[in-house]
Short mmCIF file of C-alpha atoms in Angstrom, two decimals:
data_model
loop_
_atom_site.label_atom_id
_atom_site.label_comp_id
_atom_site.label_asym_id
_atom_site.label_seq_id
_atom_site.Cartn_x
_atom_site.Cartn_y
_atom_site.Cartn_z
CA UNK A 1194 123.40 121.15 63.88
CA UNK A 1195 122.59 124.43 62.14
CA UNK A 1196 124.94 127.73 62.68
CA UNK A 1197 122.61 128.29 66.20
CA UNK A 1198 123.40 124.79 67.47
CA UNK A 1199 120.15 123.20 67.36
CA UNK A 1200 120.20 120.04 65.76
CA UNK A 1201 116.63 118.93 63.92
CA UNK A 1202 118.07 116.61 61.39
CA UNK A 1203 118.82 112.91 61.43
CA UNK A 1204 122.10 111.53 60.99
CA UNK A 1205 121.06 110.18 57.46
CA UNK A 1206 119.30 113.84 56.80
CA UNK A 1207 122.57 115.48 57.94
CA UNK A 1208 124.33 113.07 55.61
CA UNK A 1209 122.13 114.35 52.49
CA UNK A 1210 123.15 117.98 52.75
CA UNK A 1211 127.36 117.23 53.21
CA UNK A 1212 126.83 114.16 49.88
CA UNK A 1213 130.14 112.89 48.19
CA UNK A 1214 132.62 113.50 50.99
CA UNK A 1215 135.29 111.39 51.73
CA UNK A 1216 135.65 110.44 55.37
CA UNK A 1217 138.38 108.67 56.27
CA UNK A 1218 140.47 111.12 58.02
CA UNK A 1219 143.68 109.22 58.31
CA UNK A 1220 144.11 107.85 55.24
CA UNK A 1221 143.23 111.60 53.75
CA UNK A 1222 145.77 113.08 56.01
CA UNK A 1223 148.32 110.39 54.73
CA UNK A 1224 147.55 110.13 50.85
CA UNK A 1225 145.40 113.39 50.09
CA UNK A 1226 143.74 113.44 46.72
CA UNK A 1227 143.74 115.54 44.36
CA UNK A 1228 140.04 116.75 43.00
CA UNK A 1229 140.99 115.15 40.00
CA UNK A 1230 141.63 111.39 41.54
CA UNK A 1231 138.34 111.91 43.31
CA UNK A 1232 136.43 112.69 40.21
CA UNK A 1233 138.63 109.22 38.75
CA UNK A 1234 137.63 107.06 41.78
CA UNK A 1235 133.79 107.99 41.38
CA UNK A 1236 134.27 107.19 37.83
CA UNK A 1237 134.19 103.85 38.74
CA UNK A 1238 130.59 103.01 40.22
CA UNK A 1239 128.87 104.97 42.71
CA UNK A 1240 130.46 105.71 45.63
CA UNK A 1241 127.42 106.58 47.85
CA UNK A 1242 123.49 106.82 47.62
CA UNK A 1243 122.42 110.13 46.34
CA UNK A 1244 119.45 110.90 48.25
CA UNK A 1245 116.61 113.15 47.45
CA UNK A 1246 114.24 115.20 49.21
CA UNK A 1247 111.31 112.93 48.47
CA UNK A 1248 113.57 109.71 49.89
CA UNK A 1249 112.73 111.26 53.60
CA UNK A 1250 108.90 111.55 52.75
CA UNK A 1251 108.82 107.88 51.96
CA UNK A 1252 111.25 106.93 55.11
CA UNK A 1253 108.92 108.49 57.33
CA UNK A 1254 105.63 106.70 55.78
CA UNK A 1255 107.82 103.22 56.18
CA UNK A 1256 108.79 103.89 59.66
CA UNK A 1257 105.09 104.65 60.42
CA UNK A 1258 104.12 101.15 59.20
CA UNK A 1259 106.74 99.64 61.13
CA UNK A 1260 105.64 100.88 64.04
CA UNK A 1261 101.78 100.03 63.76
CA UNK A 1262 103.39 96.61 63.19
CA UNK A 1263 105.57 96.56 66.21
CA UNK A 1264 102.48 97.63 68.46
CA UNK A 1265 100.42 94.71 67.15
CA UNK A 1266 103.35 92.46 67.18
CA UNK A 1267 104.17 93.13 71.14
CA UNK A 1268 106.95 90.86 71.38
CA UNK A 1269 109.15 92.68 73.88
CA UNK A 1270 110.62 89.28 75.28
CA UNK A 1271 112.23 88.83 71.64
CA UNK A 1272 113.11 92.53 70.67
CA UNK A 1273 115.83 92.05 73.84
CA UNK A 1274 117.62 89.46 71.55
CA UNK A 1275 117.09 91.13 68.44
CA UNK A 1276 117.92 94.58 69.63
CA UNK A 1277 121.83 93.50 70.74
CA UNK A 1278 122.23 92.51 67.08
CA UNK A 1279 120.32 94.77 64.99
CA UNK A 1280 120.07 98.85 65.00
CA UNK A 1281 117.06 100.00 63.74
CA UNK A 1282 117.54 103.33 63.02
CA UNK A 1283 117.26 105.63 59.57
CA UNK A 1284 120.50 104.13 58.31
CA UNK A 1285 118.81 100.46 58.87
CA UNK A 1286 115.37 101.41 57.24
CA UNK A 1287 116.72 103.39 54.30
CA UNK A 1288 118.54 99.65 53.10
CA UNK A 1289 114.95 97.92 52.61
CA UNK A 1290 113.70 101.67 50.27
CA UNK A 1291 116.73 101.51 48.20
CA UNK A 1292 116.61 97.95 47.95
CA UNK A 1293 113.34 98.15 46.58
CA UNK A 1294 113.52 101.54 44.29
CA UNK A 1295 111.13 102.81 47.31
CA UNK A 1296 108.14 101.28 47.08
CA UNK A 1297 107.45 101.00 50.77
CA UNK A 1298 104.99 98.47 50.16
CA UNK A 1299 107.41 95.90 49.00
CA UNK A 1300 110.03 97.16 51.49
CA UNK A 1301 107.83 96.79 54.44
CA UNK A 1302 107.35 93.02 53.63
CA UNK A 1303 110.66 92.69 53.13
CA UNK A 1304 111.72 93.89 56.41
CA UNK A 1305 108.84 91.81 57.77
CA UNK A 1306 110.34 88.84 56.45
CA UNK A 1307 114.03 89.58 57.46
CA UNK A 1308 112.60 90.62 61.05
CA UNK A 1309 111.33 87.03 61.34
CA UNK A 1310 114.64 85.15 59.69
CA UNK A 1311 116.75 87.52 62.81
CA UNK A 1312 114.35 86.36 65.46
CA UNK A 1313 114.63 82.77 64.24
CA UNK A 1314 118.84 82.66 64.13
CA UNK A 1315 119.92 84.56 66.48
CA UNK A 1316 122.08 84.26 68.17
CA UNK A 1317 123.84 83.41 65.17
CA UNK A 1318 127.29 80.58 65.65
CA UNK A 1319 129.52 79.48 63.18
CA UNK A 1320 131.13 75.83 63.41
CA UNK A 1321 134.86 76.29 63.75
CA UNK A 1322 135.47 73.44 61.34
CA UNK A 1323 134.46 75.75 58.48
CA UNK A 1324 135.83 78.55 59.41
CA UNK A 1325 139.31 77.04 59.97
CA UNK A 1326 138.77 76.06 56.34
CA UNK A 1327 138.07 79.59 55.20
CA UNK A 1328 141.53 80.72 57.17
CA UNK A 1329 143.41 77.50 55.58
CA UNK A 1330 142.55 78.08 52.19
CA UNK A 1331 142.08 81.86 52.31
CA UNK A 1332 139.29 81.97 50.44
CA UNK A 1333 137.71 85.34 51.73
CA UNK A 1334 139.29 87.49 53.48
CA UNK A 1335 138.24 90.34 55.77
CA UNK A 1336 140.12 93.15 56.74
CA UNK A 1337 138.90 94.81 59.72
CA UNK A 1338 141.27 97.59 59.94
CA UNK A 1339 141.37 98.02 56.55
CA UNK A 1340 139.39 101.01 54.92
CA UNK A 1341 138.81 102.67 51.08
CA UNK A 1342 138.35 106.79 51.47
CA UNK A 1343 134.99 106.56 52.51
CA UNK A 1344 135.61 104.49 55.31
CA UNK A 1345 134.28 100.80 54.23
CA UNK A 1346 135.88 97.84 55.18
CA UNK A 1347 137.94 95.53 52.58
CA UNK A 1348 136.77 92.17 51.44
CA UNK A 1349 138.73 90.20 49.26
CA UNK A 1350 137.46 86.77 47.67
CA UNK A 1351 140.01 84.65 45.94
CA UNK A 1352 137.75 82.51 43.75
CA UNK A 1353 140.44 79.77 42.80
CA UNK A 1354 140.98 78.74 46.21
CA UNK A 1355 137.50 78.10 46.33
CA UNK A 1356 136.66 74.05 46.40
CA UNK A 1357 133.07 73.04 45.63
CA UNK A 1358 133.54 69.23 46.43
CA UNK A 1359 134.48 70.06 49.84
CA UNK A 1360 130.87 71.52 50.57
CA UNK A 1361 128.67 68.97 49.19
CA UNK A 1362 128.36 67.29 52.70
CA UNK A 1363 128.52 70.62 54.67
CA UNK A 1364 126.67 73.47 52.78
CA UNK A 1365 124.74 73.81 56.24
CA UNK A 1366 128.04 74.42 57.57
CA UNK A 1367 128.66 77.09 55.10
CA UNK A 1368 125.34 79.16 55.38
CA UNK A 1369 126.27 79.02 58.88
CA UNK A 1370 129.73 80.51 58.18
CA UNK A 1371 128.10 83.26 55.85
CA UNK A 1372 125.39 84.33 58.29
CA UNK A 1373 128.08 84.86 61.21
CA UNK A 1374 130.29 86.66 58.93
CA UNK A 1375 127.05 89.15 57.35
CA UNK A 1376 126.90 89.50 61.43
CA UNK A 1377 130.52 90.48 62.02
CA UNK A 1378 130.14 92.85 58.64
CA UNK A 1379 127.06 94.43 60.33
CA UNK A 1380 128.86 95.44 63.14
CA UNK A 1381 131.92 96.43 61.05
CA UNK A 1382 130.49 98.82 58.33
CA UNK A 1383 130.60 102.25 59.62
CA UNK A 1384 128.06 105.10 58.96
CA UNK A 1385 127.84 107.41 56.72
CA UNK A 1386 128.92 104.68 53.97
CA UNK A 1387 127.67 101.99 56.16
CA UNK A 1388 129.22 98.94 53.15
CA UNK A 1389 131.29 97.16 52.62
CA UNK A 1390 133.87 97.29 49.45
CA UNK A 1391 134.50 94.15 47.54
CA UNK A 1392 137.57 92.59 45.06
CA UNK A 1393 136.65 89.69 43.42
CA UNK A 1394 140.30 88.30 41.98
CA UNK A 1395 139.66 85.77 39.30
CA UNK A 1396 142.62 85.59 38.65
CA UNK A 1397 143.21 81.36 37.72
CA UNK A 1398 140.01 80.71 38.55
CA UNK A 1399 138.05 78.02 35.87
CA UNK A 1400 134.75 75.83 35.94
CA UNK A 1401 136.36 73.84 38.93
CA UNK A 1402 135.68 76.38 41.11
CA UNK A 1403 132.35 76.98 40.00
CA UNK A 1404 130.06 76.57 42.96
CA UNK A 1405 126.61 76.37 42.10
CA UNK A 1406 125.07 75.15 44.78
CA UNK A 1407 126.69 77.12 47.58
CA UNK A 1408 124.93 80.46 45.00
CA UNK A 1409 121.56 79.11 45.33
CA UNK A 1410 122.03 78.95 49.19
CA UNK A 1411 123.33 82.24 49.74
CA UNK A 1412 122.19 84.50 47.45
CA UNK A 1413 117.93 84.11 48.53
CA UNK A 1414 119.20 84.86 52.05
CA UNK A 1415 121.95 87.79 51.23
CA UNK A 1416 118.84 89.44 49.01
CA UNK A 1417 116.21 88.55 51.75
CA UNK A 1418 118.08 89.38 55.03
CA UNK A 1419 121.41 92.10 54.05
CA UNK A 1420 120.10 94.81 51.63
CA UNK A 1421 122.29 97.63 50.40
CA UNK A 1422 125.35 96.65 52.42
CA UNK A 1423 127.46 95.30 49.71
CA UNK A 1424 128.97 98.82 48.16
CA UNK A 1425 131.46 99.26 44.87
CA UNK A 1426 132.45 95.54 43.93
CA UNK A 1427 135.50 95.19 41.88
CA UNK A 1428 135.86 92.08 39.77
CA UNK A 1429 139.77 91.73 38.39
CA UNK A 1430 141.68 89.12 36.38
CA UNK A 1431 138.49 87.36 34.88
CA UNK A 1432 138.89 85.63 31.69
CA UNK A 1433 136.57 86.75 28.24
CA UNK A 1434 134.40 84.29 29.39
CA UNK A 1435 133.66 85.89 32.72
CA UNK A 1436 133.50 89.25 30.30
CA UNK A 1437 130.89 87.64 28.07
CA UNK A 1438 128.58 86.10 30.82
CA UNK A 1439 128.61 89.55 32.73
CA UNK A 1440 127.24 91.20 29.59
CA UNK A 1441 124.79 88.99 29.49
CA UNK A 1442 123.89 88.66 33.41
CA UNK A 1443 123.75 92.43 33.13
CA UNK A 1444 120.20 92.62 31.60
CA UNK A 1445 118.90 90.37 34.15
CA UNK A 1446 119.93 92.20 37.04
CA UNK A 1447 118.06 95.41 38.49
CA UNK A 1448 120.35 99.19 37.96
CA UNK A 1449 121.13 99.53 41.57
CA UNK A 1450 122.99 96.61 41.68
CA UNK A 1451 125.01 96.32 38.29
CA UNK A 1452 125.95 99.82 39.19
CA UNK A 1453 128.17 99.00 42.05
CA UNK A 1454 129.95 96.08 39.84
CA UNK A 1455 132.86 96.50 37.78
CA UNK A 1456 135.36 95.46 35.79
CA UNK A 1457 138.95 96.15 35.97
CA UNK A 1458 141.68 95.76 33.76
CA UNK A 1459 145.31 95.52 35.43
CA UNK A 1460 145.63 98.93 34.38
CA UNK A 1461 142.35 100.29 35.57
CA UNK A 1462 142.73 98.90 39.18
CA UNK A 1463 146.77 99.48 39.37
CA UNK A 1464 145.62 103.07 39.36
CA UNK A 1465 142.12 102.58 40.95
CA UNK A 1466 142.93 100.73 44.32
CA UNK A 1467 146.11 102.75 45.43
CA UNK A 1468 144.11 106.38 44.99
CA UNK A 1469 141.21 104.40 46.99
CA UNK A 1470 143.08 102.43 49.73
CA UNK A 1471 146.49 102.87 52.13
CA UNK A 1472 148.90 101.28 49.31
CA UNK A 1473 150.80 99.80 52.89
CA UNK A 1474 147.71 97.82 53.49
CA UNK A 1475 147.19 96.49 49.67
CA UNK A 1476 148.88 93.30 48.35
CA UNK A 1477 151.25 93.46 45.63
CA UNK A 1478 148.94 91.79 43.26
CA UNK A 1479 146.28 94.69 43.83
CA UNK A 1480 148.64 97.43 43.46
CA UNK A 1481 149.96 98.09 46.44
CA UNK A 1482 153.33 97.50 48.72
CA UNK A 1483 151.93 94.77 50.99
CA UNK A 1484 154.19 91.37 50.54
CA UNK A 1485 151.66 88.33 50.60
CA UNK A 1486 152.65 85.45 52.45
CA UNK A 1487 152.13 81.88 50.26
CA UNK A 1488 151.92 80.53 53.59
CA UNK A 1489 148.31 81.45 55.64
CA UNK A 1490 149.50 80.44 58.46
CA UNK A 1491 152.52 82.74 58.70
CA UNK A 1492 151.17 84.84 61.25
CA UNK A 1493 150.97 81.82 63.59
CA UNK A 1494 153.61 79.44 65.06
CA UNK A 1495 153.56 75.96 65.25
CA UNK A 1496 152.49 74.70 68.58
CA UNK A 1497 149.74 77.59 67.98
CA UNK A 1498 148.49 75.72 64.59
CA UNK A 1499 148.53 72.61 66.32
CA UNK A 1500 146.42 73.70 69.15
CA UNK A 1501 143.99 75.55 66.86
CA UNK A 1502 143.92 71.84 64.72
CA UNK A 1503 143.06 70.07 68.27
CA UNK A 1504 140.38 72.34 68.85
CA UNK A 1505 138.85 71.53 65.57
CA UNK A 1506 138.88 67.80 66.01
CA UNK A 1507 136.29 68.15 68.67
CA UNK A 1508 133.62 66.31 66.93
CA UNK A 1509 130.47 67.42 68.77
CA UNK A 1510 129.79 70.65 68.23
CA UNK A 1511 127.89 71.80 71.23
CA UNK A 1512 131.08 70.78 73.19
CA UNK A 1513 133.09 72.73 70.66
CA UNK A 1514 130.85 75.89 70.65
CA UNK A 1515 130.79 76.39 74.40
CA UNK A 1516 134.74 75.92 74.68
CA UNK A 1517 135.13 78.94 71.87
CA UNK A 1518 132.35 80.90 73.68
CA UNK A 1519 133.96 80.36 76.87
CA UNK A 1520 137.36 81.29 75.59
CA UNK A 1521 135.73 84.47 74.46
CA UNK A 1522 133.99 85.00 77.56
CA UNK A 1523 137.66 85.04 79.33
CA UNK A 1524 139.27 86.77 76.23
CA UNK A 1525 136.87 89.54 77.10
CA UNK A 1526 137.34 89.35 80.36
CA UNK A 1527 140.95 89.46 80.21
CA UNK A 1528 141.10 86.39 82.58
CA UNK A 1529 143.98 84.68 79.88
CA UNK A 1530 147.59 84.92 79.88
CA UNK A 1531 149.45 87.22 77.88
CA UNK A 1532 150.02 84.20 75.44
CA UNK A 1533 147.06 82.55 75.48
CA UNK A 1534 144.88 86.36 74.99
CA UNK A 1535 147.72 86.59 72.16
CA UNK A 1536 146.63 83.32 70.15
CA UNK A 1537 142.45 83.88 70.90
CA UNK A 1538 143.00 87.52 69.59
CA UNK A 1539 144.50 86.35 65.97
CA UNK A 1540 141.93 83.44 66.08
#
């Protein structure tokens, strides 16, 4: 809103004109930085999309041609699906433009495409099997209450833990798992920095965990179908092997993205992470106070982890999907016991 109170900007457009601010309120209140540490956090990759006058001229020709589309598409019966997962809004459109250096040409068959790829999935389930895995072997983990300055959501991915033999029979399994997660990521990322932030630890990871097959999967559908919502991706404890690949892999890949990738020495993100995150909420290993548990099942006891293991020993999965989504249903509803909302909560 302007100084009369009439508001004739966007969100995104109101974003523009207040750039480079950090937004997370609490964790400014608790930690406040210094100009200084700002400046030394944006030193390290871009920490939001600088946008331009002439970025709103070509959002407004892109929304145009998604709208002749939609009127020749008239599929009202399948926008009710589509609508409860995806927002279309400026934030949404201005992914597929900066994805594609705004050439709304390309963009608009790109959202095209990932328009047809939502109708075709959703809803979108993930089989419990490989998602117990993910918890067992804590191989990525998301933090949901657990956010940089500017408000985006941790992920952490622990490449050693990672097991490529285990997914030779079930890489269905896994897309699965990754498309549920984007979906819990979508609704997680916040605007104005509507990312997420990334830590790669590579720290004893070798050739054994190498996973090429799971990378050709994934990465055609994360470029096809979840533009612009990965933001500053840390890569730590990598080997001068990892150093010398990335120096090569860096011509390949387009500005935008090796822009947001980095990486750290010990020193670099000992200082980095605890000017950028809640030191409480960081694990030792990053820099912070947090004491990690060898155990991933610490937070559970153990007629819990033998219920959850029952659960996943249902061998047909239609059975097993409509016992979670019931269990939601009542989570929701708050139709469980204290005990039982308890143990569906941390699953």
């Amino acid at each position: 809103k302007n100084e009369a109170g009439e508001g004739d900007e966007s969100d995104l457009q109101h974003f523009y004109h207040a750039n480079g601010i950090t937004v997370n309120n609490e964790l400014n209140n608790k930690y406040p930085l210094s100009e200084e540490e700002l400046e030394y956090i944006k030193e390290y990759g871009p920490q939001y999309f600088d946008f331009e006058e002439e970025h709103f001229e070509y959002l407004n020709e892109f929304k145009e041609l998604i709208e002749n589309f939609k009127k020749k598409e008239n599929k009202d019966d399948i926008d009710v699906v589509y609508n409860e997962h995806i927002v279309e809004d400026d934030w949404y459109f201005m992914r597929f433009l900066v994805a594609k250096s705004f050439d709304v040409e390309e963009a608009f068959e790109c959202y095209k495409s990932s328009r047809k790829y939502f109708i075709d999935n959703l809803p979108i389930k993930c089989n419990p099997q490989t998602y117990y895995r993910m918890i067992k072997y804590k191989q990525l983990e998301i933090f949901f209450n657990v956010r940089d300055r500017f408000n985006r959501p941790l992920l952490l991915l622990t490449s050693r833990l990672h097991n490529p033999s285990l997914n030779l029979k079930n890489i269905d399994h896994l897309i699965q798992c990754f498309v549920w997660g984007m979906s819990l990521i979508q609704e997680l990322v916040v605007r104005p920095y509507p990312q997420v932030t990334l830590i790669v630890d590579l720290q004893g990871w070798g050739l054994k965990n190498l996973d090429t097959k799971l990378g050709q999967n994934l990465i055609p559908i994360a470029n096809s179908n979840y533009m612009d919502y990965l933001g500053p991706t840390y890569i730590i404890n990598y080997s001068w092997t990892i150093k010398f690949i990335w120096k090569l892999a860096e011509k390949l890949l387009d500005e935008a993205t090796t822009s947001k990738i980095r990486l750290l020495s010990k020193e670099e993100y000992n200082k980095l992470f605890p000017l950028l995150f809640d030191k409480d909420d960081l694990y030792e290993r990053l820099g912070g106070n947090k004491v990690e548990s060898e155990n991933p099942y610490s937070e559970f006891d153990k007629s819990e982890i033998q219920k959850w293991k029952k659960l996943c020993s249902i061998e047909n999965l239609d059975e097993k999907m409509e016992l979670f989504e019931n269990k939601l249903e009542d989570f929701y509803a708050n139709d469980l016991t204290e005990e039982e909302a308890n143990f569906w909560k941390r699953i």
